[in-house]
Coordinates of C-alpha atoms in Angstrom, one line a residue:
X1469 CA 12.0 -26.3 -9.3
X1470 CA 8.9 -28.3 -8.0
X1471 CA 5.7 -27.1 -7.6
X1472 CA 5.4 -27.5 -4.0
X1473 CA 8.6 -25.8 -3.0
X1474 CA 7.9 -23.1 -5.3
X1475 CA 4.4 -22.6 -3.3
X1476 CA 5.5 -22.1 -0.5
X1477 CA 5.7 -18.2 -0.7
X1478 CA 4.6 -15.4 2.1
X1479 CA 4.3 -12.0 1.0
X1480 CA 4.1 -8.5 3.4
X1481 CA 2.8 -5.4 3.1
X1482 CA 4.9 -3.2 5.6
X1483 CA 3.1 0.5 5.6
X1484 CA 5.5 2.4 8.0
X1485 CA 5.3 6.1 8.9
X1486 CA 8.1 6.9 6.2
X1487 CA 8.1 4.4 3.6
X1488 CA 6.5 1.1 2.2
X1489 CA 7.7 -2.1 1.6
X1490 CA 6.7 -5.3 -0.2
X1491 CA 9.0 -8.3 1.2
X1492 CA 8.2 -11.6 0.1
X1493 CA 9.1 -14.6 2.2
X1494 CA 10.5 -18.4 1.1
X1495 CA 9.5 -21.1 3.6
X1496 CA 9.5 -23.2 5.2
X1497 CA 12.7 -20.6 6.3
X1498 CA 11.1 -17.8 6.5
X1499 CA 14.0 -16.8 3.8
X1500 CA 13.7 -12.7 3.0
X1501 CA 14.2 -13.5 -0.9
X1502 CA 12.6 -10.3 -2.8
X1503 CA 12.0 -7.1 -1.6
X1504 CA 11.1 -3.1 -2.2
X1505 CA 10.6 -0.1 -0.7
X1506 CA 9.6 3.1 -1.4
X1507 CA 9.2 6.7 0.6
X1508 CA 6.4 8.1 2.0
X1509 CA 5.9 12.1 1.3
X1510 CA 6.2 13.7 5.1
X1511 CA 3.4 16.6 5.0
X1512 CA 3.8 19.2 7.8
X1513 CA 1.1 21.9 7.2
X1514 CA 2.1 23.0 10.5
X1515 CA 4.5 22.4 13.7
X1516 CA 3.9 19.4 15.1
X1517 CA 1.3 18.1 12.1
X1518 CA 2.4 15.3 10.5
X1519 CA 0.2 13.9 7.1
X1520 CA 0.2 11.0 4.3
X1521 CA -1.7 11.2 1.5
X1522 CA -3.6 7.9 1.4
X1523 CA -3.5 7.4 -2.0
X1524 CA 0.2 7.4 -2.7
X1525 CA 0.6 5.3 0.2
X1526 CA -1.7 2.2 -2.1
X1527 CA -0.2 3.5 -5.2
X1528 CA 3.6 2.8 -3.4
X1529 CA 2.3 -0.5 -2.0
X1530 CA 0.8 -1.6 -5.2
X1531 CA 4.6 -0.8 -6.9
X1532 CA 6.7 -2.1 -4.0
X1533 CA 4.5 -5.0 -5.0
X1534 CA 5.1 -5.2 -9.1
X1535 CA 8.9 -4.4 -8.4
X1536 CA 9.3 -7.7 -5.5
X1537 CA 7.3 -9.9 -7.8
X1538 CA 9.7 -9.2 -10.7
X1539 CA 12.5 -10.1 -8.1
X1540 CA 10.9 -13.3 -7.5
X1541 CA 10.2 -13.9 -11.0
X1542 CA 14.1 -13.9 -11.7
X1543 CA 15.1 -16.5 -9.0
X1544 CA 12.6 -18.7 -10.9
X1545 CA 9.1 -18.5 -8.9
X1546 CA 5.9 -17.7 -10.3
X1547 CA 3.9 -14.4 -8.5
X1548 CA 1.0 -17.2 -8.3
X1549 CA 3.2 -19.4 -5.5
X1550 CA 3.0 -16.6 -3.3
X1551 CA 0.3 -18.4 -1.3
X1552 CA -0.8 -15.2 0.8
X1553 CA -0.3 -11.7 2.2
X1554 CA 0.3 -10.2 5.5
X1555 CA 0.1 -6.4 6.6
X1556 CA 1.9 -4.6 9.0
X1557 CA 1.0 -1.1 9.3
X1558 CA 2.3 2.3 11.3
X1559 CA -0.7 2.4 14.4
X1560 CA -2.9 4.9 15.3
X1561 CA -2.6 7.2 11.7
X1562 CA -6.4 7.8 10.7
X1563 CA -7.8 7.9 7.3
X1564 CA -11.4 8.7 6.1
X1565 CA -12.4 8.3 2.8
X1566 CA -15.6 8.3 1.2
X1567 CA -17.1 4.4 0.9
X1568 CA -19.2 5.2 -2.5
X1569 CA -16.2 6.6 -4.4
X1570 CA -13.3 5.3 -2.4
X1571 CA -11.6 9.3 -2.4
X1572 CA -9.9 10.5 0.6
X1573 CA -11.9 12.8 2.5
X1574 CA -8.3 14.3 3.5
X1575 CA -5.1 13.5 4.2
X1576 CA -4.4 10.5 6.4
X1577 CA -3.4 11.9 10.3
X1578 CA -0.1 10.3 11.1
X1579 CA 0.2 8.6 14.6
X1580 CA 2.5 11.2 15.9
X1581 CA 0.5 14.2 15.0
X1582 CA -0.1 16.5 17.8
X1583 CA -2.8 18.9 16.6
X1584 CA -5.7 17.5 18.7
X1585 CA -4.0 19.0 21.8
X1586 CA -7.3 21.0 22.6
X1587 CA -9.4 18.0 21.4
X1588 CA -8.1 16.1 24.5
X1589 CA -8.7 19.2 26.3
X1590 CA -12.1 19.1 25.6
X1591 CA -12.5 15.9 26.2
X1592 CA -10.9 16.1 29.5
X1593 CA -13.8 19.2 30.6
X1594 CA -16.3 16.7 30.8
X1595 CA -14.9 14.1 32.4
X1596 CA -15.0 13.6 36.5
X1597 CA -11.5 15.3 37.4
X1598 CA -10.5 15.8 34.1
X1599 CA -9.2 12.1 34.5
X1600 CA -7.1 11.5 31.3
X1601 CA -7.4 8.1 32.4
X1602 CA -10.9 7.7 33.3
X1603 CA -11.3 5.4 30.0
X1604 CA -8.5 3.1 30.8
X1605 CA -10.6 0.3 32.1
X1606 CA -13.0 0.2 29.1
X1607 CA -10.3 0.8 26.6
X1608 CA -6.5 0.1 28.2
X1609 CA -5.5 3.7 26.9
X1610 CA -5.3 7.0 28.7
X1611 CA -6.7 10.2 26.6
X1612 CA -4.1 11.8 24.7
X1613 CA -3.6 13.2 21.2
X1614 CA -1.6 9.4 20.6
X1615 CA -4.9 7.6 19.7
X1616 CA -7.2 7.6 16.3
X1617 CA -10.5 8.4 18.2
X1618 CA -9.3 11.9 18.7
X1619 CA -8.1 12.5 15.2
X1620 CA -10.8 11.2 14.1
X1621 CA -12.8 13.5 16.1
X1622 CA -10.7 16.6 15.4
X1623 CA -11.3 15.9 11.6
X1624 CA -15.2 15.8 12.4
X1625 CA -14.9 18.9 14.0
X1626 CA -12.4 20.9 11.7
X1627 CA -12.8 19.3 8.0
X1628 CA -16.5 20.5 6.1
X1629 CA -15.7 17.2 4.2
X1630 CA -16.2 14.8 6.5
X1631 CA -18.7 16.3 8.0
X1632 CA -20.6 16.4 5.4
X1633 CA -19.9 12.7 4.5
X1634 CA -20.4 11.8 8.0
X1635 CA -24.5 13.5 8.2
X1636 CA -24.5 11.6 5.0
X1637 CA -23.7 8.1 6.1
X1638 CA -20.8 7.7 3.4
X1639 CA -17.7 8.6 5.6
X1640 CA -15.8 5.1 5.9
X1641 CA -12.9 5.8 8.8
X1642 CA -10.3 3.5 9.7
X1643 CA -6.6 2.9 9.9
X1644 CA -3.9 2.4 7.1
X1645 CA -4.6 -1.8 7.7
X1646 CA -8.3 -1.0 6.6
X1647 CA -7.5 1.4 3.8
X1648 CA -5.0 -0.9 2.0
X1649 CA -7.1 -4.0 2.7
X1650 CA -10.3 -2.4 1.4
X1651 CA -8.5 -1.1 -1.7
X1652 CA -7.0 -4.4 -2.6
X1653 CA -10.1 -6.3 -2.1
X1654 CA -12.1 -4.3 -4.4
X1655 CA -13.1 -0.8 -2.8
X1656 CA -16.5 0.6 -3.8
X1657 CA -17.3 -2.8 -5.2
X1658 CA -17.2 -4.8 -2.3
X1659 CA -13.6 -4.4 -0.5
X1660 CA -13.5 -5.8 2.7
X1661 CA -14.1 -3.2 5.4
X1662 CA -12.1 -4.8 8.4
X1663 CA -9.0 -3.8 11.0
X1664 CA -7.6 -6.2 13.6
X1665 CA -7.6 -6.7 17.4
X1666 CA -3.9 -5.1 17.3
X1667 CA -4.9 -1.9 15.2
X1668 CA -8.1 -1.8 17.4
X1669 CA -6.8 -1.6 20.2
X1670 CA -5.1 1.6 19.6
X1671 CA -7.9 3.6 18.5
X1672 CA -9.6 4.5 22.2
X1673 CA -12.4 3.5 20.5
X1674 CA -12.7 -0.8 21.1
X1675 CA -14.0 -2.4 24.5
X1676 CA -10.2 -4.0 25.5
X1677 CA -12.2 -6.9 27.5
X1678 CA -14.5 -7.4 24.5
X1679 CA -12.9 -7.0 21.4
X1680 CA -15.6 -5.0 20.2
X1681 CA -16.3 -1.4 19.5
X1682 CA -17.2 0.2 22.8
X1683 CA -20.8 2.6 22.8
X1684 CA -19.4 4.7 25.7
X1685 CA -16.3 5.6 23.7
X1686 CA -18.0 6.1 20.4
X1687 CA -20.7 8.2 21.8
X1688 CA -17.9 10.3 23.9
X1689 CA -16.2 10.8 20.8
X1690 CA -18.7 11.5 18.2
X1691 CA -18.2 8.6 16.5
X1692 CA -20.9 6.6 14.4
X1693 CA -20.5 2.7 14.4
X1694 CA -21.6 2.7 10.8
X1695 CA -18.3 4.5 10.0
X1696 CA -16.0 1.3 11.7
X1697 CA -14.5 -1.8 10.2
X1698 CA -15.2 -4.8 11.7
X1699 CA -13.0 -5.9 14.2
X1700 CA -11.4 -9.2 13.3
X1701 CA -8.6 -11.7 14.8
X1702 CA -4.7 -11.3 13.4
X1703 CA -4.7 -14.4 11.4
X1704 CA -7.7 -15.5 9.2
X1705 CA -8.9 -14.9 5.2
X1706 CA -10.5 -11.6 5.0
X1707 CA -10.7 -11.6 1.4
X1708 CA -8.8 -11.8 -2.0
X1709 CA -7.1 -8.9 -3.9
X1710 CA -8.9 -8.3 -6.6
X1711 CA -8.0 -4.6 -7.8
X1712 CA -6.6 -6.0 -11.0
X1713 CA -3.3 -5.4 -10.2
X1714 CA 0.2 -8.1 -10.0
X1715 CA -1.1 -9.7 -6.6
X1716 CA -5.0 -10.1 -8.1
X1717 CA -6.2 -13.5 -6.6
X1718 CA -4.2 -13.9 -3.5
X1719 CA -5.6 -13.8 0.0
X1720 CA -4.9 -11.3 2.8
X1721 CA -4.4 -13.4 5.7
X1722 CA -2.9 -11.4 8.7
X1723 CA -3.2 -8.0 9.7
X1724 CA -0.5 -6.5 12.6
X1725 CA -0.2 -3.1 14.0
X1726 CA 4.2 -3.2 13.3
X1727 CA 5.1 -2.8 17.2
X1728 CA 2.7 -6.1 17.4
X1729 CA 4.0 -7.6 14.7
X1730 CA 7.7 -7.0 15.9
X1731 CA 6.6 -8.6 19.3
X1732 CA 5.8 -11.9 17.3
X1733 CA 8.9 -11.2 15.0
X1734 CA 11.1 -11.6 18.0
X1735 CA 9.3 -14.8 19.4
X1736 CA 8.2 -12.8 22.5
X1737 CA 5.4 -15.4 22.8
X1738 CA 5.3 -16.4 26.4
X1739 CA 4.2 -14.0 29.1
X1740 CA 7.1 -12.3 30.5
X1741 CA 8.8 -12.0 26.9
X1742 CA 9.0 -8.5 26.0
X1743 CA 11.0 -6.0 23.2
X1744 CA 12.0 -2.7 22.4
X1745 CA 12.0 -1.5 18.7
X1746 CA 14.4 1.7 18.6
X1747 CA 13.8 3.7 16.0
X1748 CA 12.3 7.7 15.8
X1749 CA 10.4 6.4 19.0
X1750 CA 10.6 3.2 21.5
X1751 CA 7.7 0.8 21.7
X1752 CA 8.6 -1.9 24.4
X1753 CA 5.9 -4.5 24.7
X1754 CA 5.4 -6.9 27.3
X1755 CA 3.6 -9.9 27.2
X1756 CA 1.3 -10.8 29.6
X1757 CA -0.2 -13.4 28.2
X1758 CA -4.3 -14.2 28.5
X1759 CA -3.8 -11.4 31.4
X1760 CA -5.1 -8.5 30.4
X1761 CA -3.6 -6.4 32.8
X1762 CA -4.5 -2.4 33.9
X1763 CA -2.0 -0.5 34.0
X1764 CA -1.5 1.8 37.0
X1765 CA 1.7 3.2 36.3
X1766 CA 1.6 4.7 33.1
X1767 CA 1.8 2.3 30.4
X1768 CA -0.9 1.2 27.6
X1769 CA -2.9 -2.1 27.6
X1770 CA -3.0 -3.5 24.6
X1771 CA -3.8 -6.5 22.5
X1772 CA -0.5 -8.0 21.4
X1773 CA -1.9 -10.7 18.7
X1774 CA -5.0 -13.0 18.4
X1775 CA -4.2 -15.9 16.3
X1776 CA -7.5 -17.1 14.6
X1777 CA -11.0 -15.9 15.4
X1778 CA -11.0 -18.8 18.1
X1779 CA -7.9 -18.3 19.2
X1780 CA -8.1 -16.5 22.6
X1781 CA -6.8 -13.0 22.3
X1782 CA -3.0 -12.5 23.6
X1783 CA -2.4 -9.6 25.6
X1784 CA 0.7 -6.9 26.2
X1785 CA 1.9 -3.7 28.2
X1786 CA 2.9 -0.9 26.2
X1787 CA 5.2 1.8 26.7
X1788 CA 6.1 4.1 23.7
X1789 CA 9.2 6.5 23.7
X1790 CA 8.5 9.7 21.8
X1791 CA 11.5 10.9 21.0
X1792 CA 14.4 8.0 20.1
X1793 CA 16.1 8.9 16.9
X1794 CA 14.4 11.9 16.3
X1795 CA 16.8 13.3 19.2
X1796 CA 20.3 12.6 16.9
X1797 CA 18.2 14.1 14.1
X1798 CA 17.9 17.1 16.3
X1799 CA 21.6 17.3 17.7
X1800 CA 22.8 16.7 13.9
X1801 CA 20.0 19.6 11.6
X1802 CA 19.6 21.8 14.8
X1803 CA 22.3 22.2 17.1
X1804 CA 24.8 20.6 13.9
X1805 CA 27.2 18.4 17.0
X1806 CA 26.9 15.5 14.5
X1807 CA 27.2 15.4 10.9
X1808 CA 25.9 12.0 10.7
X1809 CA 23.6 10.1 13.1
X1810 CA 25.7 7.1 12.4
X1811 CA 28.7 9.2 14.0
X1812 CA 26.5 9.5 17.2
X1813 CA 27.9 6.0 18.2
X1814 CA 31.9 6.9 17.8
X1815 CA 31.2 10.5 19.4
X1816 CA 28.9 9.2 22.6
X1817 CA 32.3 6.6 23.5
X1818 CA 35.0 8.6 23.2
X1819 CA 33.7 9.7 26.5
X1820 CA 33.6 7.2 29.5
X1821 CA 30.1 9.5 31.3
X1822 CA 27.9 12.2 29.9
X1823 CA 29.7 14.0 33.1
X1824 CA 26.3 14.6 35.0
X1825 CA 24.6 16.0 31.8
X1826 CA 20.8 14.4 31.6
X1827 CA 19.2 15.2 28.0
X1828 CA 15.2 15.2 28.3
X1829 CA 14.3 14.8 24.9
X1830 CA 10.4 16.2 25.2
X1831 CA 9.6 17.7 21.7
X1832 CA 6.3 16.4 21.9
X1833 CA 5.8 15.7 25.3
X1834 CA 6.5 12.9 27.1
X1835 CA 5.0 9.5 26.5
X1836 CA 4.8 6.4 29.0
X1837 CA 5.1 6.7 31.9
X1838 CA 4.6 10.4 32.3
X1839 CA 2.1 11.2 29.7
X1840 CA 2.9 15.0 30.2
X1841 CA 2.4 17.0 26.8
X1842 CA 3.4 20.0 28.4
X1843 CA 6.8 18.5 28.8
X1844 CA 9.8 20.4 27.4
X1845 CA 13.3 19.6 28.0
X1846 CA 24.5 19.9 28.1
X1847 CA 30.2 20.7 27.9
X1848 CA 31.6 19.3 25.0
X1849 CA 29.6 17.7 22.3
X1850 CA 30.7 14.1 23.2
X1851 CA 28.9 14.6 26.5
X1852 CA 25.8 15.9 24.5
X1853 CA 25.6 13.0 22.2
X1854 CA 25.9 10.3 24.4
X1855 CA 23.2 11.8 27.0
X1856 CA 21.2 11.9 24.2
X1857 CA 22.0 7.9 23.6
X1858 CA 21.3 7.5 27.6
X1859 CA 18.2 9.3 27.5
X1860 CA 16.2 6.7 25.5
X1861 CA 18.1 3.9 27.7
X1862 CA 16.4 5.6 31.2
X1863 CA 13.1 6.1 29.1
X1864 CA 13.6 2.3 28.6
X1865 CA 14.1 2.1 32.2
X1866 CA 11.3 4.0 33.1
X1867 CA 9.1 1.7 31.4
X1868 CA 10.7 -1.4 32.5
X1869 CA 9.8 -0.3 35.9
X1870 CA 6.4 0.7 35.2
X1871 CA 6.0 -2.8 34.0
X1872 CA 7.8 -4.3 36.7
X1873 CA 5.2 -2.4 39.5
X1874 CA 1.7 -3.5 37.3
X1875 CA 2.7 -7.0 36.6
X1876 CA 5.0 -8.3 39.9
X1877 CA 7.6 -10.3 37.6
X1878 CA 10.7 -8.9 37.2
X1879 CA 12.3 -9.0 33.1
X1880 CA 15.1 -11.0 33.0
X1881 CA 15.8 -9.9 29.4
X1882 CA 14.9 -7.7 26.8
X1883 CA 14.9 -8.3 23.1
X1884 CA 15.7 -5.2 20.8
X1885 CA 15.8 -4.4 17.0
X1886 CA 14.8 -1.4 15.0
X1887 CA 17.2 0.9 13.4
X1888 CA 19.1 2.1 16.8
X1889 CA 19.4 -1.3 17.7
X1890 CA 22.7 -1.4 15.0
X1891 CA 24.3 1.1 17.7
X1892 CA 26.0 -1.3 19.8
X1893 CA 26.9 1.3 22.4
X1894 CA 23.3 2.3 22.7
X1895 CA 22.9 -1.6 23.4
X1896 CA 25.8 -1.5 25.8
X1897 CA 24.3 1.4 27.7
X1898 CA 20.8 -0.1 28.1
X1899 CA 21.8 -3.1 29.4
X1900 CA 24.1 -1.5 31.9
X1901 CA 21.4 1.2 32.8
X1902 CA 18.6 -1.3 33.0
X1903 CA 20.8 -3.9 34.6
X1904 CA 19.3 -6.7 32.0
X1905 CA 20.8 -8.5 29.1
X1906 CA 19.8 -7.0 25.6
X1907 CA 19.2 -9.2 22.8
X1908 CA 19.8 -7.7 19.8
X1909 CA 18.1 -9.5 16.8
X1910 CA 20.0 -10.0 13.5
X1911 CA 16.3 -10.4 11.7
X1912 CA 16.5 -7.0 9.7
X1913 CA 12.9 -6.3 9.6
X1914 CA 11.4 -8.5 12.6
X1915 CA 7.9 -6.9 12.0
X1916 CA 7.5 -8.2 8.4
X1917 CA 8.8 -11.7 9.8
X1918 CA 6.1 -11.9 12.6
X1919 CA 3.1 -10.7 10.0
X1920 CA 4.6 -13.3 7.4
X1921 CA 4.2 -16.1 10.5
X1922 CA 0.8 -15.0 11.3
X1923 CA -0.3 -14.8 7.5
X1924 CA 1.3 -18.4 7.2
X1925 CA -0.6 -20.1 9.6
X1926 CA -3.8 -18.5 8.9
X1927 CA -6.9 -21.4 9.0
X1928 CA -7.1 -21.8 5.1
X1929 CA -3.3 -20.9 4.7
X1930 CA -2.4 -23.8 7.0
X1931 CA 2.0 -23.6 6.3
X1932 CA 3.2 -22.8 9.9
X1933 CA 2.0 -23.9 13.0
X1934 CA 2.8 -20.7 15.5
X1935 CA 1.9 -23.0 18.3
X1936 CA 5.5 -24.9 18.2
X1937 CA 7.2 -21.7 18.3
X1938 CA 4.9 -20.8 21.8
X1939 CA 5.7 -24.4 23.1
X1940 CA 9.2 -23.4 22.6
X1941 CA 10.2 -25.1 19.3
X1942 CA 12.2 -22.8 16.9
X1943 CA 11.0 -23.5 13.6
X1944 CA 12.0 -20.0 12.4
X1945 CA 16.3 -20.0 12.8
X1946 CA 16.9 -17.0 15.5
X1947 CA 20.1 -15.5 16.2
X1948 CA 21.1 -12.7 18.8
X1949 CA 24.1 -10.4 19.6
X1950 CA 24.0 -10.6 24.0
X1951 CA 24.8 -7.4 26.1
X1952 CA 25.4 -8.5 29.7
X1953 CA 25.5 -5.2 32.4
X1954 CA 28.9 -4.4 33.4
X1955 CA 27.5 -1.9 35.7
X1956 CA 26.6 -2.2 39.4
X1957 CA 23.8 -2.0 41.1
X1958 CA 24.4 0.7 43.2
X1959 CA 25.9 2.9 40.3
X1960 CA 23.3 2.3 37.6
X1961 CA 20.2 3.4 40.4
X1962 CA 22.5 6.5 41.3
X1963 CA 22.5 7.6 37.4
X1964 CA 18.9 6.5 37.2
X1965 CA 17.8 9.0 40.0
X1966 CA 19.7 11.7 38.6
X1967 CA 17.2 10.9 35.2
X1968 CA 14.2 11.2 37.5
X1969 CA 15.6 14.7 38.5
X1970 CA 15.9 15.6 35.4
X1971 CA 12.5 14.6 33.8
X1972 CA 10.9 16.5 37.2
X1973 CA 12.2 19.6 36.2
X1974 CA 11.4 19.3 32.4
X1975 CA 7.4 19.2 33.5
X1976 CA 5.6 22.3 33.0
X1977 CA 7.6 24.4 30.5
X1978 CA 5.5 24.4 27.2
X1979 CA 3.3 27.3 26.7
X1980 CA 0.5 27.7 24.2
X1981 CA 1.6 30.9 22.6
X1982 CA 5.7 31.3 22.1
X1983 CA 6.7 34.8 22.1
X1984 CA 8.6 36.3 19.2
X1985 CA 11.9 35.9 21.1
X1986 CA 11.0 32.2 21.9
X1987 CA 10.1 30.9 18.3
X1988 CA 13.4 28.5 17.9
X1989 CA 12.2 25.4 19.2
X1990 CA 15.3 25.0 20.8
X1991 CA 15.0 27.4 23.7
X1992 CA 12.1 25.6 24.7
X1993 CA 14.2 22.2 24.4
X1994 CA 17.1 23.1 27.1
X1995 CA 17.8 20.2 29.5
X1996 CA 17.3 20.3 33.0
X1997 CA 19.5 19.5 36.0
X1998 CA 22.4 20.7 37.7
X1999 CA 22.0 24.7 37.2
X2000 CA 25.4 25.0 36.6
X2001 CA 24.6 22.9 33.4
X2002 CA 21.7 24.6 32.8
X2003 CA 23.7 28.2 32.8
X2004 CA 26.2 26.7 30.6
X2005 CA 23.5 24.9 27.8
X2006 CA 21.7 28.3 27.7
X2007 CA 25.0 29.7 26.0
X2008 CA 26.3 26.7 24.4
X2009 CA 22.3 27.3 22.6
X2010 CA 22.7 31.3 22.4
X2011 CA 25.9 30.9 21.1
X2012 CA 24.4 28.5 18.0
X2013 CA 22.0 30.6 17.6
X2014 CA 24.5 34.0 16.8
X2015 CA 26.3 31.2 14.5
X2016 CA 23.5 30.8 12.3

């Protein structure tokens, strides 16, 4: 094999919220050749707390790492023609650790950890109106319990810690992209302390016009400067690992929050492109281009990639599902109407409608468009299951909309991938329910494709130009299963106003304190609309409950 083929290697880093993955790359293909993947311990300390613990996320990297290499070694190729790395990381999870000794300070806060509740509510008190979006224009984001600046300032306020490492200048804080690439590129002796635009953006913390950390939104949230990485573009050299380990001597060239990273994945590159990733949650980004557009309906701005520390940033609108697959998780350990979620599919079309039965899956809230955390949300099981499967299609919907109302351009498709996506009445439904095609990708893993891209054009790395891909050459081979509607117009906007129903009448029902007769989180989960359907879940759920 010659030396120049055998070069021509991308690996990825792929830190998710529950597992990580080293996949390396063959191009000039972008050929998935060697791969491994490892879990990631869920802590729960409490309901609604999620946790990592930092360190066996780098230690899992470090062996998804030894075990792809070994892969790669068999097929011929030498670890030293992987020519760099690329990560992709789960957004928004916080980590502080101590920069003299490189220890945790605690346990990394996971992005959908709702403990800093009354941390927004604080917030909120001293803010004109209690405006939960009275940031948005400095930072794209409304205030909510979604974003690192609030962890991180719950974990200031709650952890002796990091308090104490804080008053003593030696608390390093940042997310999982700057805690693996710090580790990697040396640590205490001289790691490189850095996040990019696309983790950045999601901390509440960085000026969105800017690119820089914000001193309004670091003052408002107790954070020091000092304590922050240094913002940098997608795709450049931030430094080589040198931790001694299999990948010693290779650069990290790319760094992509995974929704971002997806976005590239799927060649969403134009403004107007945009995807859904269905997996636990929905993330649909939209790209808008150079635009960096303020949302007024609900959604996020954020920065969707920036290609080079030149390259002019590349904007998208956000809106993020909370609950996607979680909700079959919950009809198959809770109310046990599935055995397995893969059943969810078979069960949801042996019915032709949910017959009127809306399922509003708010177990932590609702996300875009609503951003209500006070949210709470069914006949036969068939019906249950598939308006569980329609429920994340109108969340879809609502965000399309949203979209649809901030930017004036209406999407004439929508790319999809993510576990869900391999549901193809879930597909089926969205595109009749939306009233779009849906492109389903057959790229398994589109995130770790996009970061490999971004790593492989990097200025020093130089084996991809992205820029024929944006002027609509496909140098990357891209293939898609199509959904057309085969709904009307009239009948998909009658089932969509039902939804809104629904989701008006979930508002308001969590409390702060559950009574002992209220402790099964079901009771506070019943769907909404008609009443007669309400009457009849409140059995079906009393009924379970007797069973158990």
């Amino acid at each position: 094999m010659a030396s120049l083929e055998r070069s021509k290697l991308i690996g990825v880093i792929d830190a998710g919220t529950n597992s990580a993955r080293f996949v390396i790359f063959k191009l000039p293909e972008f050929e998935e050749i060697a791969s491994h993947q490892e879990r990631i311990t869920q802590i729960v300390p409490h309901d609604g707390w999620t946790e990592h613990n930092p360190v066996e996320v780098l230690e899992a990297v470090r062996f998804c790492a030894v075990e792809a290499c070994h892969q790669v070694e068999k097929l011929g190729y030498l670890v030293k023609d992987i020519a760099a790395i690329g990560i992709t990381n789960q957004r928004e999870t916080t980590v502080v650790w101590d920069k003299n000794t490189g220890e945790p300070l605690y346990n990394a806060i996971v992005w959908n950890d709702i403990r800093t509740d009354k941390t927004v509510d604080r917030v909120l008190a001293r803010l004109p109106e209690q405006n939960h979006n009275h940031f948005r224009a400095l930072s794209g984001l409304p205030i909510s319990p979604y974003f690192s600046a609030l962890k991180l300032n719950w974990l200031k306020d709650n952890v002796v810690t990091v308090r104490k490492a804080c008053r003593e200048k030696r608390c390093y804080a940042g997310t999982i992209d700057t805690w693996l690439v710090w580790n990697l590129t040396g640590g205490p002796q001289g790691g490189a302390f850095v996040t990019d635009v696309t983790n950045a953006s999601r901390t509440l913390l960085m000026n969105i016009e800017t690119l820089h950390w914000d001193p309004l939104l670091t003052k408002t949230f107790s954070v020091h400067p000092d304590m922050l990485p240094e913002i940098r573009s997608s795709s450049e050299i931030y430094g080589t690992v040198k931790d001694g380990g299999v990948l010693n001597g290779i650069p990290i060239s790319a760094i992509l929050g995974n929704q971002q990273a997806s976005l590239v994945g799927q060649r969403c590159l134009k403004e107007g492109q945009a995807k859904n990733t269905y997996r636990k949650g929905c993330f649909l980004l939209y790209n808008t281009g150079t635009r960096c557009v303020q949302s007024t309906h609900g959604l996020v701005t954020t920065v969707a990639y920036q290609m080079g520390r030149n390259a002019p940033p590349i904007y998208a609108l956000e809106g993020s599902v909370a609950v996607a697959g979680v909700a079959m998780n919950w009809l198959r350990d809770n109310l046990k109407i599935i055995k397995d979620i893969k059943d969810s599919e078979q069960i949801a079309g042996s019915v032709s409608s949910t017959g009127d039965v809306y399922f509003v899956p708010a177990f932590t809230g609702l996300y875009a468009p609503y951003w209500r955390k006070d949210a709470r949300g069914f006949t036969t099981k068939h019906h249950f299951v598939r308006a569980a499967l329609e429920a994340v299609c109108f969340q879809t919907r609502d965000i399309i909309e949203a979209m649809k109302k901030d930017c004036g351009i209406n999407l004439n498709k929508l790319h999809a991938d993510g576990v869900m996506a391999s549901n193809s009445l879930l597909m089926q439904l969205q595109a009749d329910l939306s009233g779009i095609p849906v492109l389903k990708t057959e790229v398994h893993e589109p995130a770790a494709l996009g970061t490999a891209m971004a790593a492989a054009q990097a200025n020093g790395v130089d084996l991809y130009k992205l820029e024929a891909e944006i002027r609509g050459y496909t140098g990357v081979h891209s293939h898609h299963e199509t959904f057309l509607p085969t709904t009307t117009e009239e009948e998909r906007n009658a089932r969509y106003t039902k939804w809104k129903m629904a989701v008006q009448r979930s508002l308001g029902w969590a409390v702060s304190k559950k009574s002992e007769a209220m402790t099964d989180e079901r009771y506070s989960l019943l769907a909404s609309i008609p009443a007669g359907l309400f009457l009849a879940a409140t059995f079906l759920m009393l009924v379970h409950s007797q069973q158990r």
